[in-house]
Short mmCIF file of C-alpha atoms in Angstrom, two decimals:
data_model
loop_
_atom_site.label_atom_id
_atom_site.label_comp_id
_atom_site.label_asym_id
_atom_site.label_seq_id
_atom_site.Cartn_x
_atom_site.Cartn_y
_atom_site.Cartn_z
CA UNK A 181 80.38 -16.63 15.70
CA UNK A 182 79.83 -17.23 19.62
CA UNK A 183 77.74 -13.89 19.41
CA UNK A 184 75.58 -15.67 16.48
CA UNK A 185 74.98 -18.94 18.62
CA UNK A 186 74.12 -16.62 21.36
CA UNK A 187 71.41 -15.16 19.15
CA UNK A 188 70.65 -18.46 17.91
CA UNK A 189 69.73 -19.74 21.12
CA UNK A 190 67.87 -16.92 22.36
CA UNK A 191 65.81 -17.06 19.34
CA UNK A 192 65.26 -20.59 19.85
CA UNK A 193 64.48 -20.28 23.39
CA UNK A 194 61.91 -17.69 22.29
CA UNK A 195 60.60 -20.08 19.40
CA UNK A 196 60.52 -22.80 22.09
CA UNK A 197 58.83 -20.55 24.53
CA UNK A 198 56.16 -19.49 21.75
CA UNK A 199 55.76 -23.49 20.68
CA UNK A 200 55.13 -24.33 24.72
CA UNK A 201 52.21 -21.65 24.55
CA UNK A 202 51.15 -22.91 21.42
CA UNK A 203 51.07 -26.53 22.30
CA UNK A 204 49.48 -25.62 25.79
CA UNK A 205 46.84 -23.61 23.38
CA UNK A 206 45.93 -26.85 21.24
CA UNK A 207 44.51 -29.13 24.20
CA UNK A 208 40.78 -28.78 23.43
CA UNK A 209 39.61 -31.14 26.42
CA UNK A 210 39.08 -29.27 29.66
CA UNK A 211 41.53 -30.88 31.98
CA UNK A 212 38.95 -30.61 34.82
CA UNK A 213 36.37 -32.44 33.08
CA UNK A 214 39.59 -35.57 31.88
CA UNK A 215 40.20 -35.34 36.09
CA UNK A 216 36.22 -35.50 36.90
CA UNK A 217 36.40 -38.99 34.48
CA UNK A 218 39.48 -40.35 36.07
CA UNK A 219 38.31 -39.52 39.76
CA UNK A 220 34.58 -41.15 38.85
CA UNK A 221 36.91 -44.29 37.71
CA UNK A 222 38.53 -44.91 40.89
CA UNK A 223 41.26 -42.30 40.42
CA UNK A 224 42.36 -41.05 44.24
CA UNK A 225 44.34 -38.29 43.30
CA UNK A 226 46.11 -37.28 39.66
CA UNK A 227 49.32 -35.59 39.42
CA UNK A 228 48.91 -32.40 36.78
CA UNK A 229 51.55 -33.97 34.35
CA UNK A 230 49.17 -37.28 34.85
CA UNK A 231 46.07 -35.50 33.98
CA UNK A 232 47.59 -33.69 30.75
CA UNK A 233 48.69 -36.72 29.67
CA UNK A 234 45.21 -38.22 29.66
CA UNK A 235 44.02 -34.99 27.96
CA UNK A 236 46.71 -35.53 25.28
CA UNK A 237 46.07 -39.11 24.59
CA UNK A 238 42.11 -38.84 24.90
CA UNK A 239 42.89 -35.99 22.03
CA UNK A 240 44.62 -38.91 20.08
CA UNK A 241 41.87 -40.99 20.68
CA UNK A 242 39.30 -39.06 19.17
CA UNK A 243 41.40 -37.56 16.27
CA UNK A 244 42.13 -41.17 15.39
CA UNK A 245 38.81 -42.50 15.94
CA UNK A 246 37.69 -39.20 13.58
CA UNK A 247 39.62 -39.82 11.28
CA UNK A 248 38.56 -43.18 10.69
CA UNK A 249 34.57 -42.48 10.78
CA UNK A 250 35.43 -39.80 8.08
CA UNK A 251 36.86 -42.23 5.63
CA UNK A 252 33.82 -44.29 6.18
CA UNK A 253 31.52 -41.65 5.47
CA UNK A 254 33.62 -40.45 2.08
CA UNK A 255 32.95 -44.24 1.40
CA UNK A 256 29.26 -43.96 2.08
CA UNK A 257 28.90 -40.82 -0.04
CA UNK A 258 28.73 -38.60 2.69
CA UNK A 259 29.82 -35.47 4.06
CA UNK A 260 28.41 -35.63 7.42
CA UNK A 261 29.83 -38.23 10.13
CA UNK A 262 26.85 -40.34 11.60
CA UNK A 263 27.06 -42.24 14.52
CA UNK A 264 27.10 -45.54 12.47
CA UNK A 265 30.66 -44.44 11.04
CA UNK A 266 32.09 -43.80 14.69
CA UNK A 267 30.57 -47.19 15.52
CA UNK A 268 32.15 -48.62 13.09
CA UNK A 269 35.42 -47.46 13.13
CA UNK A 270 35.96 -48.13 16.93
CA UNK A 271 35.37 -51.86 16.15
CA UNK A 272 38.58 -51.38 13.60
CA UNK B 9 -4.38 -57.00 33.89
CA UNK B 10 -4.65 -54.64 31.37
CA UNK B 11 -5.08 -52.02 33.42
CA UNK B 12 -1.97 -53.12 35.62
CA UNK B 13 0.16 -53.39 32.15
CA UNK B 14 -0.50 -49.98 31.31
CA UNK B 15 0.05 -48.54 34.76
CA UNK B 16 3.59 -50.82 34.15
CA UNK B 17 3.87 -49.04 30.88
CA UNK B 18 4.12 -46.16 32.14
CA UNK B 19 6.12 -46.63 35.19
CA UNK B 20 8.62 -47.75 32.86
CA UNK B 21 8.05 -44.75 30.90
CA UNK B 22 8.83 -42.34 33.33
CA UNK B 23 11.76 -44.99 34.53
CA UNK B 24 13.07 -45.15 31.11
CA UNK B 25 12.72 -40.97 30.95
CA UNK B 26 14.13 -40.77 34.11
CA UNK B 27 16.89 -42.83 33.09
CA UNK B 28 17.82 -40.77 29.92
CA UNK B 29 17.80 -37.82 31.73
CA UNK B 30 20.70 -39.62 34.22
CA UNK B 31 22.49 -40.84 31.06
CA UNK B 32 22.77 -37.16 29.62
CA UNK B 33 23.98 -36.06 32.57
CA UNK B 34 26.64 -38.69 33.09
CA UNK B 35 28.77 -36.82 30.02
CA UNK B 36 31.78 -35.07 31.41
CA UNK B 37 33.14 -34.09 28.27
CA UNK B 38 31.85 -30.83 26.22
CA UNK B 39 30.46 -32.22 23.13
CA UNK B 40 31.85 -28.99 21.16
CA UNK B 41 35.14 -29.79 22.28
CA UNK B 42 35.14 -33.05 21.26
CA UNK B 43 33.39 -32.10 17.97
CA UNK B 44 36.49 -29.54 17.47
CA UNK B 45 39.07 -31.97 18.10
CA UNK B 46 37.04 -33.55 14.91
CA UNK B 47 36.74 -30.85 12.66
CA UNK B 48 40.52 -30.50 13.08
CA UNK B 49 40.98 -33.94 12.70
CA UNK B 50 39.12 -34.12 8.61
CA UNK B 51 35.39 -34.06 9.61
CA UNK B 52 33.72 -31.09 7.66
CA UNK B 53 30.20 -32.32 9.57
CA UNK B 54 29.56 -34.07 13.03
CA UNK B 55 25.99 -35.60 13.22
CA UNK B 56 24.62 -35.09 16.38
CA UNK B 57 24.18 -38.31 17.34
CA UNK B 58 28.05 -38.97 16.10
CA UNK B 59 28.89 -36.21 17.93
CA UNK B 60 27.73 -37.85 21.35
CA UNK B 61 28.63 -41.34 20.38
CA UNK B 62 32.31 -39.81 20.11
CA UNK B 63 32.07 -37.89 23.59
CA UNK B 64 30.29 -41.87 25.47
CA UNK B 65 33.90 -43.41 23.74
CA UNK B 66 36.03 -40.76 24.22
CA UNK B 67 35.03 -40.99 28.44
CA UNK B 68 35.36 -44.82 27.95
CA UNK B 69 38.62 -44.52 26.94
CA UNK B 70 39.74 -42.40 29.71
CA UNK B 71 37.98 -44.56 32.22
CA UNK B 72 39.72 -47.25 30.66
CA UNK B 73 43.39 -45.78 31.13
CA UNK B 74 42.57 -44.53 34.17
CA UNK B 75 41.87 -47.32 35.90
CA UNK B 76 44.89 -49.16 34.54
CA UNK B 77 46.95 -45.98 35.44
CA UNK B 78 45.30 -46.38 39.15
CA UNK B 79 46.52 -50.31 39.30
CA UNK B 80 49.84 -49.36 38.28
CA UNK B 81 50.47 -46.25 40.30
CA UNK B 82 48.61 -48.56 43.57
CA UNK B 83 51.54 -51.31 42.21
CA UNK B 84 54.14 -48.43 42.95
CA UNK B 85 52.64 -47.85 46.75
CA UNK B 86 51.10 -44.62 45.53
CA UNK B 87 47.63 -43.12 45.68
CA UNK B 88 48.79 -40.31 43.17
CA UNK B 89 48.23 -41.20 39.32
CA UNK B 90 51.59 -39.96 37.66
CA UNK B 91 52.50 -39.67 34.02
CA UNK B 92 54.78 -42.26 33.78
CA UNK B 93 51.51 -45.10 35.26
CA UNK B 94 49.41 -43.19 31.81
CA UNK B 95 52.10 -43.86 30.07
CA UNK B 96 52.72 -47.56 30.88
CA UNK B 97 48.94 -47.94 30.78
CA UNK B 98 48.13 -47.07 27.34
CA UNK B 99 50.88 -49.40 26.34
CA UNK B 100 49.15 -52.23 27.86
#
């Protein structure tokens, strides 16, 4: 039984180790363009846990702001986001 | 007078020219990055324009954090943006 945990939590520390790289993997946003922003914005100095967060949350940003536009073009008939849809949906 | 308008014209011409060429350049984000983050996000097709409205919000946004991230961390007596000042930030 202590053998199976063992191997449990070696696999697990491999899955983990796999889901890091993948999670690392999904940031599209270069972090030294986010940093480039931040430092143009009065930013002295960011802290590499500071600037992935602002990669991760600009990533939410635009997923969310997407995802909005999208359903406005579906509404409009369309298959192709235009900038009026993006307008719109950051004013919701 | 006529002739002065038109030479204003065209001042502003090569002003306003000038100027778009400064906005374009302003972008710090990579507008296929930001158009991938869409397409995995719902959008089947990113206008062009759409497309670059979505990178002038998505730097907005960061600005925006940022410089609330820069108050806070300045609040803390530091001149290093951490996660925890993004963090409080985007709650406010």
């Amino acid at each position: 039984m202590h053998s199976k945990m063992r191997s449990f939590a070696k696999k697990f520390l491999y899955i983990s180790g796999h889901l890091f790289f993948e999670v690392r993997k999904m940031a599209d946003l270069p972090i030294a363009a986010v940093v480039r922003i931040a430092k143009k914005n009065g930013a002295e100095r960011v802290g590499s846990d500071a600037a992935e967060a602002l990669v991760v949350r600009a990533e939410k940003y635009i997923a969310g702001l997407t995802k909005e536009a999208n359903k406005l073009a579906e509404h409009a008939g369309r298959k192709t986001i235009k900038k009026e849809d993006v307008d719109l949906a950051a004013k919701s």
